[in-house]
């Protein structure tokens, strides 16, 4: 007799399903929490009084505009970091789905109508089988199986356990195509692409961290360089994934009367968008630093005119080691020897005719 939601006592019930990968859910939750935190503290941001000349003070900048710039920087930075982390754990770099009539179990003549999905990521392959309708042959046909090839995991052992569990024939067929012993060679192809693409994306994430640190300091130009490196490494990862997955001829995946075709998935395209965005932002910062450096520093809430007696010279050391000099100083060299200074001081006294006044 079934009890508590049609679950028989002393027997394991059906596994609970979650519509999203738990790792992706954790990453999105962390970045959304950080975004909400920054939005909460947004009203507490205060402006600065900027003065370029001691006798002509400028009015305080618009706080609403400063807060808008600050929020724009935070949202953009969190978006880039979240994308780099999320796509690294995503299983939708290459996807495919087909509706077909196929055999359900091995050594059985029974066929089912189902939607078969295939998601290829950097760490493994995910296979879904959903019946249309779900209830067929007195069973609930709704499978979601993952087979990984990341470091520390053995794909062949996972495939052997799937055979022992007696998974449906379409799931085992697709899993066998990506096994190490398959003549298609898909296992080595996607495993190599996943390992190196993941490593390149981790380098891009480190560059993103360095860019955030430098953009919070008076080294905006070099922060833009690190942002450029972030975009370049993302694009390099996409290039390597595309080349590595196209080295061999495509292996036909026949399921009943249909053929499953794969295409580049959402993770690939969102990484491409983020990489291009990083490159464009870094180029815009380089142009702004060359044309309007003061406005660039104002956008990042960094004022160069806080000390009215100092003048910023962008040609002296750039933004990494800016040198400041007083506006009253002469551009000529001020190096004077001690003997010359003493003689000039002595000769300007009340008795200039004394011949031995000089040292």
Coordinates of C-alpha atoms in Angstrom, one line a residue:
X1 CA 0.0 0.0 0.0
X2 CA 1.4 3.4 -1.0
X3 CA 1.6 6.2 1.6
X4 CA 3.0 9.7 1.8
X5 CA 2.7 10.7 -1.8
X6 CA 2.4 7.2 -3.4
X7 CA 5.8 6.1 -2.0
X8 CA 6.0 2.5 -0.8
X9 CA 7.5 2.1 2.7
X10 CA 11.0 0.7 3.0
X11 CA 11.6 1.3 -0.8
X12 CA 13.5 4.2 -2.3
X13 CA 11.2 6.7 -3.9
X14 CA 11.7 8.6 -7.1
X15 CA 14.7 11.0 -7.0
X16 CA 13.8 14.7 -6.6
X17 CA 14.5 16.7 -9.7
X18 CA 15.8 20.2 -10.0
X19 CA 15.4 22.3 -13.1
X20 CA 18.9 23.8 -12.9
X21 CA 22.3 22.5 -12.1
X22 CA 23.1 23.1 -8.4
X23 CA 26.5 24.5 -9.2
X24 CA 25.0 27.1 -11.5
X25 CA 22.3 27.9 -9.0
X26 CA 24.9 28.5 -6.3
X27 CA 27.0 30.8 -8.6
X28 CA 23.9 32.8 -9.7
X29 CA 22.8 33.1 -6.1
X30 CA 26.1 34.4 -4.9
X31 CA 26.3 37.1 -7.6
X32 CA 22.7 38.1 -7.2
X33 CA 23.2 38.5 -3.5
X34 CA 26.3 40.7 -4.1
X35 CA 24.2 42.8 -6.6
X36 CA 21.4 43.2 -4.1
X37 CA 23.9 44.2 -1.4
X38 CA 25.4 46.9 -3.6
X39 CA 22.0 48.2 -4.5
X40 CA 21.1 48.5 -0.8
X41 CA 24.2 50.6 -0.1
X42 CA 23.7 52.7 -3.2
X43 CA 21.9 55.6 -1.3
X44 CA 24.8 55.9 1.0
X45 CA 27.3 56.9 -1.7
X46 CA 28.4 60.5 -1.3
X47 CA 30.0 62.8 -3.8
X48 CA 33.2 64.8 -3.7
X49 CA 34.0 68.5 -4.0
X50 CA 36.3 69.0 -7.0
X51 CA 38.4 72.1 -7.3
X52 CA 40.7 72.7 -10.2
X53 CA 41.7 76.3 -9.2
X54 CA 41.9 77.6 -5.6
X55 CA 39.9 80.8 -6.5
X56 CA 37.2 79.1 -8.6
X57 CA 35.6 76.2 -6.7
X58 CA 33.3 74.0 -8.8
X59 CA 29.9 72.9 -7.5
X60 CA 29.5 69.4 -6.1
X61 CA 28.8 66.8 -8.8
X62 CA 25.4 65.4 -9.2
X63 CA 25.0 62.6 -6.7
X64 CA 22.4 60.9 -8.9
X65 CA 24.8 60.7 -11.8
X66 CA 27.6 59.5 -9.6
X67 CA 25.4 56.7 -8.2
X68 CA 24.3 55.8 -11.7
X69 CA 27.9 55.5 -12.8
X70 CA 28.8 53.4 -9.8
X71 CA 25.8 51.1 -10.3
X72 CA 26.7 50.7 -13.9
X73 CA 30.2 49.7 -13.0
X74 CA 29.1 47.2 -10.4
X75 CA 26.4 45.6 -12.6
X76 CA 28.8 45.2 -15.6
X77 CA 31.6 43.8 -13.4
X78 CA 29.3 41.3 -11.7
X79 CA 27.8 40.2 -15.0
X80 CA 31.3 39.5 -16.5
X81 CA 32.4 37.5 -13.4
X82 CA 29.2 35.5 -13.2
X83 CA 29.3 34.6 -16.9
X84 CA 32.9 33.4 -16.7
X85 CA 32.2 31.2 -13.7
X86 CA 28.8 29.9 -14.9
X87 CA 29.8 28.9 -18.4
X88 CA 32.8 27.0 -16.9
X89 CA 30.3 24.7 -15.1
X90 CA 27.6 24.8 -17.7
X91 CA 26.6 21.7 -19.8
X92 CA 25.2 23.7 -22.7
X93 CA 28.3 24.4 -24.9
X94 CA 26.9 22.1 -27.6
X95 CA 23.2 21.0 -27.6
X96 CA 20.9 18.9 -29.6
X97 CA 17.3 17.6 -29.4
X98 CA 15.1 15.5 -31.5
X99 CA 11.6 14.0 -31.3
X100 CA 11.5 10.4 -32.5
X101 CA 9.9 6.9 -32.1
X102 CA 12.6 4.6 -30.7
X103 CA 13.0 1.4 -28.8
X104 CA 12.7 1.7 -25.0
X105 CA 14.6 -1.2 -23.5
X106 CA 17.2 -3.6 -24.9
X107 CA 15.9 -7.0 -26.2
X108 CA 12.4 -5.6 -26.3
X109 CA 10.1 -4.9 -29.3
X110 CA 8.3 -2.1 -27.5
X111 CA 8.7 1.4 -28.9
X112 CA 8.0 4.8 -27.3
X113 CA 7.5 8.3 -28.6
X114 CA 9.9 10.6 -26.8
X115 CA 12.1 13.8 -26.9
X116 CA 15.8 13.0 -26.7
X117 CA 18.1 15.8 -25.6
X118 CA 21.9 16.0 -25.6
X119 CA 23.9 18.7 -23.8
X120 CA 27.7 18.7 -24.0
X121 CA 29.7 20.7 -21.5
X122 CA 33.3 21.2 -20.5
X123 CA 33.1 18.5 -17.8
X124 CA 30.8 15.9 -19.4
X125 CA 27.7 15.0 -21.3
X126 CA 24.1 15.2 -20.1
X127 CA 21.4 13.1 -21.8
X128 CA 17.6 13.6 -21.3
X129 CA 14.8 11.3 -22.3
X130 CA 11.2 12.6 -21.9
X131 CA 8.2 10.6 -23.2
X132 CA 5.5 12.3 -25.2
X133 CA 3.3 11.7 -23.2
X134 CA 5.4 11.1 -20.1
X135 CA 3.2 8.1 -19.0
X136 CA 3.8 5.2 -21.5
X137 CA 4.0 1.5 -21.1
X138 CA 2.8 1.9 -17.5
X139 CA 5.9 3.8 -16.6
X140 CA 7.0 7.4 -16.1
X141 CA 9.5 8.1 -18.9
X142 CA 11.5 11.1 -17.6
X143 CA 15.3 10.5 -17.4
X144 CA 18.2 12.9 -16.9
X145 CA 21.6 11.2 -16.8
X146 CA 25.0 12.8 -16.6
X147 CA 28.3 11.2 -17.6
X148 CA 31.5 13.2 -16.7
X149 CA 35.0 13.1 -18.0
X150 CA 36.6 15.7 -15.8
X151 CA 39.7 15.1 -13.8
X152 CA 39.2 12.4 -11.2
X153 CA 36.3 10.8 -12.9
X154 CA 36.2 7.6 -15.0
X155 CA 33.7 7.8 -17.9
X156 CA 34.0 4.1 -18.6
X157 CA 33.0 3.2 -15.0
X158 CA 30.0 5.5 -15.1
X159 CA 28.9 3.9 -18.4
X160 CA 29.3 0.4 -16.9
X161 CA 27.1 1.5 -13.9
X162 CA 24.5 2.8 -16.4
X163 CA 24.4 -0.6 -18.0
X164 CA 24.0 -2.3 -14.7
X165 CA 21.1 0.0 -13.8
X166 CA 19.3 -0.9 -17.1
X167 CA 18.8 2.6 -18.4
X168 CA 16.6 3.1 -21.5
X169 CA 18.2 2.2 -24.8
X170 CA 18.4 5.8 -26.2
X171 CA 20.3 6.9 -23.1
X172 CA 22.8 4.0 -23.3
X173 CA 23.2 4.5 -27.1
X174 CA 24.2 8.2 -26.8
X175 CA 26.4 7.4 -23.8
X176 CA 28.2 4.7 -25.7
X177 CA 29.0 7.1 -28.5
X178 CA 31.0 9.3 -26.1
X179 CA 32.8 6.3 -24.3
X180 CA 36.6 5.9 -24.7
X181 CA 36.2 2.7 -26.7
X182 CA 33.8 4.2 -29.2
X183 CA 35.1 4.3 -32.8
X184 CA 33.6 7.8 -33.2
X185 CA 36.4 9.3 -31.1
X186 CA 34.0 11.8 -29.5
X187 CA 35.3 11.2 -26.0
X188 CA 38.9 12.3 -26.6
X189 CA 37.8 15.2 -28.8
X190 CA 35.4 16.7 -26.3
X191 CA 37.4 15.8 -23.2
X192 CA 40.5 17.6 -24.6
X193 CA 38.4 20.6 -25.6
X194 CA 36.8 20.7 -22.2
X195 CA 40.0 20.6 -20.2
X196 CA 41.9 23.3 -22.0
X197 CA 38.9 25.6 -22.5
X198 CA 38.1 25.4 -18.8
X199 CA 41.8 26.2 -17.9
X200 CA 41.7 29.3 -20.3
X201 CA 38.4 30.5 -18.7
X202 CA 40.0 30.2 -15.2
X203 CA 42.8 32.5 -16.4
X204 CA 40.2 34.9 -17.7
X205 CA 38.6 34.9 -14.3
X206 CA 41.9 35.8 -12.6
X207 CA 42.3 38.6 -15.1
X208 CA 38.8 39.8 -14.2
X209 CA 39.8 39.9 -10.5
X210 CA 42.9 41.9 -11.2
X211 CA 40.9 44.3 -13.4
X212 CA 38.6 45.0 -10.5
X213 CA 41.4 45.6 -8.1
X214 CA 43.2 48.0 -10.6
X215 CA 40.0 49.9 -11.5
X216 CA 39.5 50.7 -7.8
X217 CA 42.9 52.3 -7.7
X218 CA 44.4 55.2 -9.7
X219 CA 45.7 52.8 -12.4
X220 CA 42.7 52.9 -14.7
X221 CA 44.8 52.3 -17.9
X222 CA 46.2 49.1 -16.6
X223 CA 42.9 48.1 -15.3
X224 CA 41.6 48.5 -18.8
X225 CA 44.6 46.3 -20.0
X226 CA 43.5 43.5 -17.6
X227 CA 39.9 43.9 -18.9
X228 CA 41.3 43.5 -22.4
X229 CA 43.1 40.3 -21.3
X230 CA 39.9 39.0 -19.8
X231 CA 38.1 39.3 -23.1
X232 CA 41.0 37.9 -25.1
X233 CA 41.2 34.8 -22.9
X234 CA 37.5 34.2 -23.3
X235 CA 37.8 34.5 -27.1
X236 CA 40.8 32.2 -27.1
X237 CA 38.8 29.6 -25.1
X238 CA 36.0 29.7 -27.7
X239 CA 38.5 29.4 -30.5
X240 CA 40.1 26.4 -28.9
X241 CA 36.8 24.7 -28.2
X242 CA 35.6 25.3 -31.8
X243 CA 38.8 23.9 -33.3
X244 CA 39.1 20.9 -31.0
X245 CA 35.5 19.8 -31.5
X246 CA 35.8 20.0 -35.3
X247 CA 39.0 18.0 -35.8
X248 CA 37.1 14.8 -36.6
X249 CA 34.2 14.0 -38.9
X250 CA 30.8 14.3 -37.2
X251 CA 29.5 11.0 -35.9
X252 CA 25.9 10.2 -36.9
X253 CA 23.6 9.8 -33.9
X254 CA 20.6 7.8 -35.1
X255 CA 17.6 7.4 -32.8
X256 CA 15.0 5.3 -34.5
X257 CA 13.9 7.1 -37.7
X258 CA 15.6 10.4 -36.7
X259 CA 19.1 11.8 -36.6
X260 CA 20.2 13.9 -33.6
X261 CA 22.2 17.0 -34.8
X262 CA 24.2 19.1 -32.4
X263 CA 24.8 22.9 -32.5
X264 CA 26.6 25.4 -30.4
X265 CA 24.7 26.1 -27.3
X266 CA 23.8 29.2 -25.1
X267 CA 27.0 28.9 -23.1
X268 CA 29.2 29.4 -26.2
X269 CA 27.3 32.4 -27.4
X270 CA 27.0 34.2 -24.0
X271 CA 30.8 33.7 -23.6
X272 CA 31.3 35.2 -27.0
X273 CA 29.1 38.2 -26.1
X274 CA 30.9 38.7 -22.8
X275 CA 34.4 38.5 -24.4
X276 CA 33.5 41.0 -27.1
X277 CA 32.0 43.3 -24.4
X278 CA 35.3 43.2 -22.4
X279 CA 37.4 44.0 -25.5
X280 CA 35.1 46.9 -26.5
X281 CA 35.1 48.3 -22.9
X282 CA 38.9 48.1 -22.7
X283 CA 39.3 49.9 -26.1
X284 CA 36.9 52.6 -25.0
X285 CA 38.9 53.1 -21.8
X286 CA 42.1 53.4 -23.8
X287 CA 40.6 56.0 -26.1
X288 CA 39.1 57.9 -23.1
X289 CA 42.5 57.9 -21.4
X290 CA 44.1 59.3 -24.5
X291 CA 41.5 61.9 -25.3
X292 CA 39.7 62.8 -22.0
X293 CA 41.6 61.4 -19.0
X294 CA 39.9 63.7 -16.5
X295 CA 36.5 62.5 -17.6
X296 CA 37.6 58.9 -17.3
X297 CA 38.7 59.4 -13.8
X298 CA 35.5 61.2 -13.0
X299 CA 33.5 58.2 -14.3
X300 CA 35.4 56.0 -11.9
X301 CA 34.9 58.6 -9.1
X302 CA 38.6 59.4 -9.0
X303 CA 39.4 63.2 -8.9
X304 CA 42.7 64.6 -9.9
X305 CA 41.9 68.2 -8.8
X306 CA 41.4 67.6 -5.1
X307 CA 44.7 69.5 -4.3
X308 CA 44.5 72.8 -6.1
X309 CA 48.3 73.3 -5.9
X310 CA 49.0 70.0 -7.9
X311 CA 48.6 69.5 -11.5
X312 CA 48.4 66.0 -13.1
X313 CA 50.7 65.4 -16.1
X314 CA 49.5 62.3 -18.0
X315 CA 52.9 62.1 -19.9
X316 CA 54.9 61.5 -16.7
X317 CA 54.5 57.8 -15.9
X318 CA 50.9 57.4 -17.1
X319 CA 48.3 56.1 -14.6
X320 CA 50.5 53.5 -13.0
X321 CA 52.9 55.8 -11.3
X322 CA 51.6 59.4 -11.8
X323 CA 53.9 62.2 -10.8
X324 CA 52.6 65.5 -9.6
X325 CA 54.3 68.8 -9.6
X326 CA 53.4 72.2 -8.3
X327 CA 52.0 74.7 -10.9
X328 CA 54.3 77.4 -9.5
X329 CA 57.5 75.4 -10.2
X330 CA 59.6 76.4 -13.1
X331 CA 60.1 73.8 -15.9
X332 CA 63.8 74.5 -15.8
X333 CA 66.2 72.6 -13.7
X334 CA 66.5 73.9 -10.1
X335 CA 69.8 72.1 -9.2
X336 CA 72.2 74.8 -7.8
X337 CA 75.4 74.0 -6.1
X338 CA 76.1 75.0 -2.5
X339 CA 79.0 77.3 -3.5
X340 CA 77.0 79.2 -6.1
X341 CA 74.0 79.7 -3.7
X342 CA 76.3 81.0 -0.9
X343 CA 78.2 83.4 -3.2
X344 CA 75.0 84.9 -4.6
X345 CA 73.6 85.4 -1.1
X346 CA 76.7 87.1 0.1
X347 CA 77.1 89.3 -2.9
X348 CA 73.5 90.7 -2.5
X349 CA 74.2 92.1 1.0
X350 CA 74.8 95.7 1.9
X351 CA 78.6 95.8 0.9
X352 CA 78.7 94.3 -2.6
X353 CA 82.2 95.7 -3.2
X354 CA 84.0 93.5 -0.8
X355 CA 86.1 91.2 -3.1
X356 CA 86.4 88.2 -0.8
X357 CA 82.8 87.7 0.0
X358 CA 82.6 84.6 -2.1
X359 CA 83.6 81.2 -0.6

